[in-house]
Amino acid sequence: TKNATISQLASDIAFNIEKLSLNKPSLVGHSMGTLTILEYISQFGTSNISSCCFIDQSPKIITDDSWNLGLYRNYTIDDNNNFISDLKKNFVKTVMNLILQNKVMTESEQEAFSKMSIFKDREKAVSLLDPESWIHCWSDFVKNDYRPVLPEINVPTLLAYGKKSNFYGIDVANYMNKHIKNSKLELFETSGHSPQVEDPKKFLSSLTLFLKQNV
């Protein structure tokens, strides 16, 4: 919906677990999906889930004087306001520029990636999104701080982070690993923000093994 919030999306998870009579499912979330799971845990706890997998995300996107492990390790409220302004001016171009920055790459590597079919396919998919809904959802996601939730996670948690992620990086991965009890950190050497896309074979192998060990 146009007024979707992270709280609503977390409630949708709880509703579907109950509606579908799921017996302690494992929740897997990439990027904003990780934040949705953290919001779910903040609302409903972990009693109805068996494990989690978080893919390349920080518990707090906005950075300030006391927090430098958000987006780009330097993403202020002013940066976010400028990003939203750019989204309103040219939604598709701004989102695609964000995607281009998801991995540590040279300019020539970025240019080559922008010409690949996977990039063109994603651009087409982005063009079908409703900008107003997406912007509203993003604006709601970025204002939350889930650092206090991390110590409350008492189910096995797989942390899948791209070693070449330009958005977050190893320091964020280590922070999550340190503050979530019983978590396992898996670094993907050649991946950026999306290990499940950039190294799907290793990601699926890691996730499958993790689920077998924790179901």
PDB file of C-alpha atoms in Angstrom:
ATOM      1  CA  THR A   1       0.000   0.000   0.000  1.00  0.00           C
ATOM      2  CA  LYS A   2       1.034   3.649  -0.397  1.00  0.00           C
ATOM      3  CA  ASN A   3       1.334   4.050   3.367  1.00  0.00           C
ATOM      4  CA  ALA A   4       3.297   0.874   4.095  1.00  0.00           C
ATOM      5  CA  THR A   5       5.519   1.094   7.163  1.00  0.00           C
ATOM      6  CA  ILE A   6       8.153  -1.227   8.582  1.00  0.00           C
ATOM      7  CA  SER A   7       5.844  -1.865  11.545  1.00  0.00           C
ATOM      8  CA  GLN A   8       3.087  -2.990   9.197  1.00  0.00           C
ATOM      9  CA  LEU A   9       5.431  -5.262   7.250  1.00  0.00           C
ATOM     10  CA  ALA A  10       6.611  -6.885  10.479  1.00  0.00           C
ATOM     11  CA  SER A  11       2.993  -7.429  11.488  1.00  0.00           C
ATOM     12  CA  ASP A  12       2.423  -9.062   8.096  1.00  0.00           C
ATOM     13  CA  ILE A  13       5.131 -11.617   8.947  1.00  0.00           C
ATOM     14  CA  ALA A  14       3.403 -12.424  12.231  1.00  0.00           C
ATOM     15  CA  PHE A  15       0.036 -12.680  10.480  1.00  0.00           C
ATOM     16  CA  ASN A  16       1.354 -15.087   7.832  1.00  0.00           C
ATOM     17  CA  ILE A  17       3.118 -17.290  10.381  1.00  0.00           C
ATOM     18  CA  GLU A  18      -0.189 -17.708  12.179  1.00  0.00           C
ATOM     19  CA  LYS A  19      -2.427 -17.828   9.097  1.00  0.00           C
ATOM     20  CA  LEU A  20      -0.308 -20.445   7.344  1.00  0.00           C
ATOM     21  CA  SER A  21       0.246 -22.412  10.574  1.00  0.00           C
ATOM     22  CA  LEU A  22       4.012 -22.267  10.091  1.00  0.00           C
ATOM     23  CA  ASN A  23       5.916 -24.166  12.750  1.00  0.00           C
ATOM     24  CA  LYS A  24       8.785 -21.914  13.796  1.00  0.00           C
ATOM     25  CA  PRO A  25      10.035 -20.865  10.341  1.00  0.00           C
ATOM     26  CA  SER A  26      13.464 -19.421   9.685  1.00  0.00           C
ATOM     27  CA  LEU A  27      13.352 -15.791   8.566  1.00  0.00           C
ATOM     28  CA  VAL A  28      15.759 -14.695   5.834  1.00  0.00           C
ATOM     29  CA  GLY A  29      16.070 -11.013   4.980  1.00  0.00           C
ATOM     30  CA  HIS A  30      18.305  -9.035   2.649  1.00  0.00           C
ATOM     31  CA  SER A  31      18.960  -5.335   3.265  1.00  0.00           C
ATOM     32  CA  MET A  32      15.599  -3.756   4.179  1.00  0.00           C
ATOM     33  CA  GLY A  33      14.348  -7.307   4.711  1.00  0.00           C
ATOM     34  CA  THR A  34      16.807  -7.613   7.601  1.00  0.00           C
ATOM     35  CA  LEU A  35      15.382  -4.451   9.162  1.00  0.00           C
ATOM     36  CA  THR A  36      11.876  -5.881   8.769  1.00  0.00           C
ATOM     37  CA  ILE A  37      12.919  -8.998  10.695  1.00  0.00           C
ATOM     38  CA  LEU A  38      14.496  -6.856  13.411  1.00  0.00           C
ATOM     39  CA  GLU A  39      11.250  -4.909  13.661  1.00  0.00           C
ATOM     40  CA  TYR A  40       9.355  -8.209  13.869  1.00  0.00           C
ATOM     41  CA  ILE A  41      11.583  -9.356  16.734  1.00  0.00           C
ATOM     42  CA  SER A  42      11.174  -6.013  18.511  1.00  0.00           C
ATOM     43  CA  GLN A  43       7.378  -6.445  18.347  1.00  0.00           C
ATOM     44  CA  PHE A  44       6.878 -10.178  18.726  1.00  0.00           C
ATOM     45  CA  GLY A  45      10.106 -11.654  20.067  1.00  0.00           C
ATOM     46  CA  THR A  46      11.603 -14.920  18.812  1.00  0.00           C
ATOM     47  CA  SER A  47       9.262 -17.525  20.294  1.00  0.00           C
ATOM     48  CA  ASN A  48       7.604 -18.267  16.933  1.00  0.00           C
ATOM     49  CA  ILE A  49      10.756 -18.536  14.800  1.00  0.00           C
ATOM     50  CA  SER A  50      13.614 -21.035  14.757  1.00  0.00           C
ATOM     51  CA  SER A  51      16.457 -18.982  13.266  1.00  0.00           C
ATOM     52  CA  CYS A  52      17.341 -15.933  11.187  1.00  0.00           C
ATOM     53  CA  CYS A  53      19.576 -15.019   8.288  1.00  0.00           C
ATOM     54  CA  PHE A  54      20.551 -11.368   7.858  1.00  0.00           C
ATOM     55  CA  ILE A  55      22.124 -10.322   4.570  1.00  0.00           C
ATOM     56  CA  ASP A  56      24.363  -7.243   4.463  1.00  0.00           C
ATOM     57  CA  GLN A  57      22.567  -4.700   6.615  1.00  0.00           C
ATOM     58  CA  SER A  58      23.283  -2.333   9.491  1.00  0.00           C
ATOM     59  CA  PRO A  59      20.933  -2.052  12.472  1.00  0.00           C
ATOM     60  CA  LYS A  60      20.906   1.728  11.993  1.00  0.00           C
ATOM     61  CA  ILE A  61      21.141   3.380   8.573  1.00  0.00           C
ATOM     62  CA  ILE A  62      21.588   7.007   9.589  1.00  0.00           C
ATOM     63  CA  THR A  63      24.997   7.958  10.983  1.00  0.00           C
ATOM     64  CA  ASP A  64      25.723  10.639  13.554  1.00  0.00           C
ATOM     65  CA  ASP A  65      28.433  11.669  16.035  1.00  0.00           C
ATOM     66  CA  SER A  66      27.926   8.455  18.030  1.00  0.00           C
ATOM     67  CA  TRP A  67      27.387   5.982  15.158  1.00  0.00           C
ATOM     68  CA  ASN A  68      29.564   5.529  12.074  1.00  0.00           C
ATOM     69  CA  LEU A  69      28.443   2.082  10.926  1.00  0.00           C
ATOM     70  CA  GLY A  70      25.387   3.107   8.943  1.00  0.00           C
ATOM     71  CA  LEU A  71      25.068   3.389   5.177  1.00  0.00           C
ATOM     72  CA  TYR A  72      28.448   4.186   3.559  1.00  0.00           C
ATOM     73  CA  ARG A  73      29.744   4.536   7.170  1.00  0.00           C
ATOM     74  CA  ASN A  74      28.780   8.193   6.687  1.00  0.00           C
ATOM     75  CA  TYR A  75      25.124   8.845   5.857  1.00  0.00           C
ATOM     76  CA  THR A  76      23.626  11.770   7.738  1.00  0.00           C
ATOM     77  CA  ILE A  77      20.065  13.031   7.973  1.00  0.00           C
ATOM     78  CA  ASP A  78      20.983  15.704   5.420  1.00  0.00           C
ATOM     79  CA  ASP A  79      22.312  13.018   3.060  1.00  0.00           C
ATOM     80  CA  ASN A  80      19.045  11.151   3.386  1.00  0.00           C
ATOM     81  CA  ASN A  81      16.984  14.279   2.748  1.00  0.00           C
ATOM     82  CA  ASN A  82      19.005  14.902  -0.425  1.00  0.00           C
ATOM     83  CA  PHE A  83      18.513  11.277  -1.490  1.00  0.00           C
ATOM     84  CA  ILE A  84      14.749  11.556  -1.061  1.00  0.00           C
ATOM     85  CA  SER A  85      14.756  14.814  -3.006  1.00  0.00           C
ATOM     86  CA  ASP A  86      16.602  13.091  -5.855  1.00  0.00           C
ATOM     87  CA  LEU A  87      14.134  10.190  -5.765  1.00  0.00           C
ATOM     88  CA  LYS A  88      11.253  12.619  -6.214  1.00  0.00           C
ATOM     89  CA  LYS A  89      12.983  14.285  -9.161  1.00  0.00           C
ATOM     90  CA  ASN A  90      14.033  11.134 -11.024  1.00  0.00           C
ATOM     91  CA  PHE A  91      13.131   7.925  -9.229  1.00  0.00           C
ATOM     92  CA  VAL A  92      14.544   5.357 -11.651  1.00  0.00           C
ATOM     93  CA  LYS A  93      17.863   7.136 -12.238  1.00  0.00           C
ATOM     94  CA  THR A  94      18.423   7.666  -8.493  1.00  0.00           C
ATOM     95  CA  VAL A  95      17.678   4.036  -7.594  1.00  0.00           C
ATOM     96  CA  MET A  96      19.896   2.728 -10.379  1.00  0.00           C
ATOM     97  CA  ASN A  97      22.733   5.006  -9.244  1.00  0.00           C
ATOM     98  CA  LEU A  98      22.311   3.531  -5.764  1.00  0.00           C
ATOM     99  CA  ILE A  99      22.539   0.008  -7.183  1.00  0.00           C
ATOM    100  CA  LEU A 100      25.709   0.961  -9.057  1.00  0.00           C
ATOM    101  CA  GLN A 101      27.287   1.958  -5.757  1.00  0.00           C
ATOM    102  CA  ASN A 102      26.431  -1.278  -3.955  1.00  0.00           C
ATOM    103  CA  LYS A 103      29.885  -2.766  -4.494  1.00  0.00           C
ATOM    104  CA  VAL A 104      33.414  -1.412  -4.288  1.00  0.00           C
ATOM    105  CA  MET A 105      34.215  -1.017  -7.995  1.00  0.00           C
ATOM    106  CA  THR A 106      36.361   1.140 -10.254  1.00  0.00           C
ATOM    107  CA  GLU A 107      34.656   3.506 -12.687  1.00  0.00           C
ATOM    108  CA  SER A 108      35.375   1.124 -15.562  1.00  0.00           C
ATOM    109  CA  GLU A 109      33.876  -1.784 -13.610  1.00  0.00           C
ATOM    110  CA  GLN A 110      30.774   0.295 -12.852  1.00  0.00           C
ATOM    111  CA  GLU A 111      30.447   1.195 -16.520  1.00  0.00           C
ATOM    112  CA  ALA A 112      30.753  -2.454 -17.554  1.00  0.00           C
ATOM    113  CA  PHE A 113      28.175  -3.496 -14.950  1.00  0.00           C
ATOM    114  CA  SER A 114      25.727  -0.831 -16.143  1.00  0.00           C
ATOM    115  CA  LYS A 115      25.788  -2.425 -19.602  1.00  0.00           C
ATOM    116  CA  MET A 116      25.093  -5.956 -18.387  1.00  0.00           C
ATOM    117  CA  SER A 117      21.691  -7.550 -18.921  1.00  0.00           C
ATOM    118  CA  ILE A 118      21.171  -8.047 -15.176  1.00  0.00           C
ATOM    119  CA  PHE A 119      21.464  -4.276 -14.682  1.00  0.00           C
ATOM    120  CA  LYS A 120      19.096  -3.549 -17.562  1.00  0.00           C
ATOM    121  CA  ASP A 121      16.588  -6.077 -16.213  1.00  0.00           C
ATOM    122  CA  ARG A 122      16.719  -4.456 -12.793  1.00  0.00           C
ATOM    123  CA  GLU A 123      16.245  -1.022 -14.338  1.00  0.00           C
ATOM    124  CA  LYS A 124      13.113  -2.282 -16.061  1.00  0.00           C
ATOM    125  CA  ALA A 125      11.822  -3.734 -12.780  1.00  0.00           C
ATOM    126  CA  VAL A 126      12.486  -0.453 -10.950  1.00  0.00           C
ATOM    127  CA  SER A 127      10.582   1.476 -13.609  1.00  0.00           C
ATOM    128  CA  LEU A 128       7.463  -0.555 -12.735  1.00  0.00           C
ATOM    129  CA  LEU A 129       7.563   0.443  -9.051  1.00  0.00           C
ATOM    130  CA  ASP A 130       5.337   3.139  -7.605  1.00  0.00           C
ATOM    131  CA  PRO A 131       7.766   5.905  -6.536  1.00  0.00           C
ATOM    132  CA  GLU A 132       5.433   7.378  -3.925  1.00  0.00           C
ATOM    133  CA  SER A 133       5.016   4.041  -2.136  1.00  0.00           C
ATOM    134  CA  TRP A 134       8.723   3.227  -2.247  1.00  0.00           C
ATOM    135  CA  ILE A 135       9.785   6.668  -1.015  1.00  0.00           C
ATOM    136  CA  HIS A 136       7.281   6.508   1.848  1.00  0.00           C
ATOM    137  CA  CYS A 137       8.544   3.068   2.847  1.00  0.00           C
ATOM    138  CA  TRP A 138      12.206   4.124   2.671  1.00  0.00           C
ATOM    139  CA  SER A 139      11.507   7.225   4.762  1.00  0.00           C
ATOM    140  CA  ASP A 140       9.995   5.029   7.471  1.00  0.00           C
ATOM    141  CA  PHE A 141      12.786   2.441   7.419  1.00  0.00           C
ATOM    142  CA  VAL A 142      15.697   4.841   7.816  1.00  0.00           C
ATOM    143  CA  LYS A 143      14.462   6.500  11.000  1.00  0.00           C
ATOM    144  CA  ASN A 144      14.732   3.388  13.194  1.00  0.00           C
ATOM    145  CA  ASP A 145      17.587   2.194  15.386  1.00  0.00           C
ATOM    146  CA  TYR A 146      17.645  -1.567  16.005  1.00  0.00           C
ATOM    147  CA  ARG A 147      20.876  -1.774  17.990  1.00  0.00           C
ATOM    148  CA  PRO A 148      18.932  -2.447  21.227  1.00  0.00           C
ATOM    149  CA  VAL A 149      17.184  -5.408  19.537  1.00  0.00           C
ATOM    150  CA  LEU A 150      20.376  -7.307  18.711  1.00  0.00           C
ATOM    151  CA  PRO A 151      21.059  -8.641  22.252  1.00  0.00           C
ATOM    152  CA  GLU A 152      17.454  -9.867  22.412  1.00  0.00           C
ATOM    153  CA  ILE A 153      17.966 -12.281  19.506  1.00  0.00           C
ATOM    154  CA  ASN A 154      18.307 -15.704  21.110  1.00  0.00           C
ATOM    155  CA  VAL A 155      17.878 -17.924  18.056  1.00  0.00           C
ATOM    156  CA  PRO A 156      20.711 -19.080  15.768  1.00  0.00           C
ATOM    157  CA  THR A 157      21.508 -16.336  13.271  1.00  0.00           C
ATOM    158  CA  LEU A 158      23.498 -16.497  10.041  1.00  0.00           C
ATOM    159  CA  LEU A 159      25.128 -13.224   9.013  1.00  0.00           C
ATOM    160  CA  ALA A 160      25.910 -13.116   5.281  1.00  0.00           C
ATOM    161  CA  TYR A 161      27.971 -10.060   4.367  1.00  0.00           C
ATOM    162  CA  GLY A 162      29.769  -9.053   1.186  1.00  0.00           C
ATOM    163  CA  LYS A 163      33.425  -8.298   1.776  1.00  0.00           C
ATOM    164  CA  LYS A 164      33.271  -5.727  -1.047  1.00  0.00           C
ATOM    165  CA  SER A 165      30.004  -4.152   0.080  1.00  0.00           C
ATOM    166  CA  ASN A 166      30.231  -0.403  -0.427  1.00  0.00           C
ATOM    167  CA  PHE A 167      27.111   0.116   1.676  1.00  0.00           C
ATOM    168  CA  TYR A 168      28.223  -1.529   4.932  1.00  0.00           C
ATOM    169  CA  GLY A 169      31.385  -3.632   4.993  1.00  0.00           C
ATOM    170  CA  ILE A 170      33.285  -5.825   7.420  1.00  0.00           C
ATOM    171  CA  ASP A 171      33.078  -3.484  10.414  1.00  0.00           C
ATOM    172  CA  VAL A 172      29.275  -3.628  10.299  1.00  0.00           C
ATOM    173  CA  ALA A 173      29.390  -7.412   9.911  1.00  0.00           C
ATOM    174  CA  ASN A 174      31.669  -7.716  12.942  1.00  0.00           C
ATOM    175  CA  TYR A 175      29.418  -5.426  14.987  1.00  0.00           C
ATOM    176  CA  MET A 176      26.384  -7.600  14.234  1.00  0.00           C
ATOM    177  CA  ASN A 177      28.359 -10.745  15.040  1.00  0.00           C
ATOM    178  CA  LYS A 178      29.535  -9.297  18.351  1.00  0.00           C
ATOM    179  CA  HIS A 179      26.089  -8.161  19.515  1.00  0.00           C
ATOM    180  CA  ILE A 180      23.956 -11.126  18.410  1.00  0.00           C
ATOM    181  CA  LYS A 181      24.448 -14.174  20.613  1.00  0.00           C
ATOM    182  CA  ASN A 182      24.888 -17.486  18.814  1.00  0.00           C
ATOM    183  CA  SER A 183      25.465 -15.802  15.449  1.00  0.00           C
ATOM    184  CA  LYS A 184      27.667 -17.115  12.669  1.00  0.00           C
ATOM    185  CA  LEU A 185      29.379 -14.682  10.319  1.00  0.00           C
ATOM    186  CA  GLU A 186      29.914 -15.712   6.710  1.00  0.00           C
ATOM    187  CA  LEU A 187      31.911 -13.294   4.556  1.00  0.00           C
ATOM    188  CA  PHE A 188      31.655 -13.430   0.781  1.00  0.00           C
ATOM    189  CA  GLU A 189      35.010 -12.464  -0.679  1.00  0.00           C
ATOM    190  CA  THR A 190      33.911 -11.115  -4.074  1.00  0.00           C
ATOM    191  CA  SER A 191      30.400  -9.941  -3.232  1.00  0.00           C
ATOM    192  CA  GLY A 192      29.016  -6.498  -2.609  1.00  0.00           C
ATOM    193  CA  HIS A 193      25.652  -5.783  -1.008  1.00  0.00           C
ATOM    194  CA  SER A 194      23.947  -8.875  -2.476  1.00  0.00           C
ATOM    195  CA  PRO A 195      25.862 -12.132  -1.825  1.00  0.00           C
ATOM    196  CA  GLN A 196      22.768 -14.164  -2.680  1.00  0.00           C
ATOM    197  CA  VAL A 197      22.890 -12.713  -6.222  1.00  0.00           C
ATOM    198  CA  GLU A 198      26.628 -12.266  -6.730  1.00  0.00           C
ATOM    199  CA  ASP A 199      27.708 -15.607  -5.279  1.00  0.00           C
ATOM    200  CA  PRO A 200      24.493 -17.682  -5.261  1.00  0.00           C
ATOM    201  CA  LYS A 201      26.207 -21.081  -5.144  1.00  0.00           C
ATOM    202  CA  LYS A 202      28.166 -20.301  -1.985  1.00  0.00           C
ATOM    203  CA  PHE A 203      25.238 -18.458  -0.416  1.00  0.00           C
ATOM    204  CA  LEU A 204      22.793 -21.319  -0.962  1.00  0.00           C
ATOM    205  CA  SER A 205      25.350 -23.819   0.310  1.00  0.00           C
ATOM    206  CA  SER A 206      25.949 -21.770   3.457  1.00  0.00           C
ATOM    207  CA  LEU A 207      22.261 -21.162   4.087  1.00  0.00           C
ATOM    208  CA  THR A 208      21.311 -24.798   3.467  1.00  0.00           C
ATOM    209  CA  LEU A 209      23.980 -26.062   5.899  1.00  0.00           C
ATOM    210  CA  PHE A 210      22.928 -23.468   8.473  1.00  0.00           C
ATOM    211  CA  LEU A 211      19.254 -24.459   8.233  1.00  0.00           C
ATOM    212  CA  LYS A 212      20.066 -28.171   8.485  1.00  0.00           C
ATOM    213  CA  GLN A 213      22.006 -27.496  11.669  1.00  0.00           C
ATOM    214  CA  ASN A 214      19.370 -25.266  13.205  1.00  0.00           C
ATOM    215  CA  VAL A 215      15.937 -26.716  12.389  1.00  0.00           C
TER     216      VAL A 215
END
